[in-house]
């Protein structure tokens, strides 16, 4: 077939393993009106030179499930299609050369058990028995995953393509896309060098070309290519087919047996971005210029690990590009800028092991109009417009490739592409000793160093260098008054005569409140899952201020905008850059603020969940009595041009009240003591308010209902099979972070979603869902004996459905 059609329901651009997987899975869903376009030949971009590793343990449960599905798919693909794939499962072996790395691997092993993966924690000698040629003199221990595997990338891609064709998908090679057509904010088709194709949906699976293809449609696809190196040796004794994939992360290397040879690859700490001047038009099955000097340190360390390498010839020194995203997580789903334009790209050297799962869930997303599981980890709507900057991407890619094998420390911060976004108070915070962390490009004070202490991280899995400083900040909020720069909140205004009706349809709580009231609410999907968690303040009869997390800025804006009817009189505006937010929190916050304003801040005049403008310094600021730390306090919304002046007024008066500057780490520990939920960790679009203990924020009987109401009513009637529970470790020494298994009566029933040390409680705290197919209620929670597993050791824990700190909210409402 040589003539391209003039119409297709779905057009996929890109014939690598991901594009072919999507085509295959759309065919499985009986979507036969699908066209896949490849500019040259299938696999010719980056798929053909991939190492073909198929690991299954990822950072979260759903990402692990997708990787598991990929392995299951590859295992049966040859039998289904008749096309060989080369898939085998001999496992993977990861080595640790120090105590901290071994703890990281053991924490990963605990996480693997949560997710149903087979895993073994083994000694150095046991690791050597699985890879007899390696030197283990410096190895502290290892982890073995027996179901990991490897595959031939070209063959498995062609098998997926064959399966797609068998399902009716039409694949056209040597067909370049020259433009994306759109009208009224949605795609309508593509232009190719062989003619136009009208389409209902267009999917960008263009790999390292995806950013440029996105620009054709006006969509932001932040990724950048980097050089990726490996060598293939001559045949040598001991390279048997049954060897597991070997990872030596402390030496930035991986080893794979390849037809009697050895493939040695690298994820070096300082990478080489590529393609800054554009990708050549004739790029296909192309190798980049070798750079042996760059690879030499990896090879030298590899020869120490595998001494036999010293006497083996090198058959191939390979350098080829791979694409990387700013946070080393791939990009999936509908773009917020253009309707019906989807993306699956930026796979950060794990495209092969991700392809099956990514193709499956994206096919479901396209057909059903919603993701089948929580995919926030890879949802493209986490990306912000500035992250499409070529300079930013180049600078972040220098670091991003190496982070795949670097230590995944708790609270680890990026070193590259910093100072992209700063709040109006940034310099003031720096002068106070702030140690900044980076989140969504924002520079945020994470903790404050006392005078004479360098504001810099020293990472560890135990108490890090900032632990005691953050503890003092925490206790200042509990006992006195603290100041937080919370300017990174995302903020929108929804205005117009239909604004209330729009929000009441989207929000589970009732926003029909008087002007000056704050409503805490969730936005749900039709399954009752929590799409976001935020506050809505009525600032006028037809005007609402919506405040949400910085990480959800694009996603939440897109979600609300997509639910504004075309004939509604409601205008949504992102006003985040125009307002700084200063949090004044703690039992002395009222006395402190009252000393600076003539407006009445008493509990009677200014109750909890109210908001109004007050005079402060030379400015009028919006003071909102709301908290994410569990104390009396106000968030002060200040026009950016007044922010420094208001801050200076507060700081100047602070000495009389022992005002303390407080960072984000303390905010996190404070909210954990109060069991305040964090969207993306404790709650997601797979969790309902009932399961999450947020039923109090649901207006069950408000007129005209809300999205997700029917699903919630059914769940309220039938009961739930999981419930979010707070845990406190009995032993004060171990630290919880996330993904630690929850044991109830010697059975794993869930895992910790978020964890932090509660300084006022004096214990490590965590939140996680306890699951039971027979139902979960208060009696079930109370009747169990609980332990939390950390790095393969179990620690007794106390479970509670109520916050460990101020469970009656007496301090918040004082």
Short mmCIF file of C-alpha atoms in Angstrom, two decimals, residues 1 3-5 7-16 18-38 42 80 157-173 203 359 363 367:
data_model
loop_
_atom_site.label_atom_id
_atom_site.label_comp_id
_atom_site.label_asym_id
_atom_site.label_seq_id
_atom_site.Cartn_x
_atom_site.Cartn_y
_atom_site.Cartn_z
CA UNK A 1 0.00 0.00 0.00
CA UNK A 3 -1.17 5.83 -1.16
CA UNK A 4 -1.78 7.41 2.19
CA UNK A 5 -5.44 7.83 3.20
CA UNK A 7 -8.56 10.52 6.83
CA UNK A 8 -7.86 8.43 9.94
CA UNK A 9 -9.34 8.34 13.41
CA UNK A 10 -5.85 8.33 14.91
CA UNK A 11 -2.54 9.32 13.33
CA UNK A 12 0.61 8.25 15.18
CA UNK A 13 3.80 10.10 14.27
CA UNK A 14 6.90 8.04 14.93
CA UNK A 15 7.79 4.43 14.23
CA UNK A 16 9.97 3.57 17.20
CA UNK A 18 6.68 3.34 21.59
CA UNK A 19 4.77 4.37 18.47
CA UNK A 20 4.47 0.75 17.37
CA UNK A 21 3.34 -0.28 20.86
CA UNK A 22 0.61 2.35 20.80
CA UNK A 23 -0.52 1.18 17.36
CA UNK A 24 -0.55 -2.44 18.58
CA UNK A 25 -2.66 -1.60 21.63
CA UNK A 26 -5.11 0.56 19.70
CA UNK A 27 -5.61 -2.42 17.41
CA UNK A 28 -6.25 -4.60 20.45
CA UNK A 29 -9.01 -2.15 21.39
CA UNK A 30 -10.50 -2.71 17.91
CA UNK A 31 -9.42 0.72 16.72
CA UNK A 32 -8.55 -0.24 13.17
CA UNK A 33 -8.75 3.24 11.62
CA UNK A 34 -5.21 4.04 12.74
CA UNK A 35 -2.29 5.28 10.65
CA UNK A 36 1.32 5.26 11.79
CA UNK A 37 3.77 7.52 9.95
CA UNK A 38 7.54 7.07 10.09
CA UNK A 42 10.85 1.73 11.72
CA UNK A 80 1.30 -14.26 18.91
CA UNK A 157 9.42 -3.29 17.52
CA UNK A 158 8.75 -5.20 14.31
CA UNK A 159 6.72 -7.73 16.29
CA UNK A 160 4.56 -4.93 17.67
CA UNK A 161 4.22 -3.46 14.18
CA UNK A 162 3.19 -6.84 12.81
CA UNK A 163 0.61 -7.23 15.55
CA UNK A 164 -0.71 -3.75 14.76
CA UNK A 165 -0.96 -4.51 11.06
CA UNK A 166 -2.78 -7.74 11.85
CA UNK A 167 -5.32 -5.59 13.68
CA UNK A 168 -5.85 -3.28 10.71
CA UNK A 169 -3.37 -0.49 11.46
CA UNK A 170 -1.76 1.02 8.35
CA UNK A 171 1.95 1.82 8.66
CA UNK A 172 3.71 4.14 6.20
CA UNK A 173 7.47 4.43 6.20
CA UNK A 203 -0.20 11.32 18.73
CA UNK A 359 1.39 2.05 24.77
CA UNK A 363 -4.40 3.63 23.98
CA UNK A 367 -10.29 5.63 23.49
#
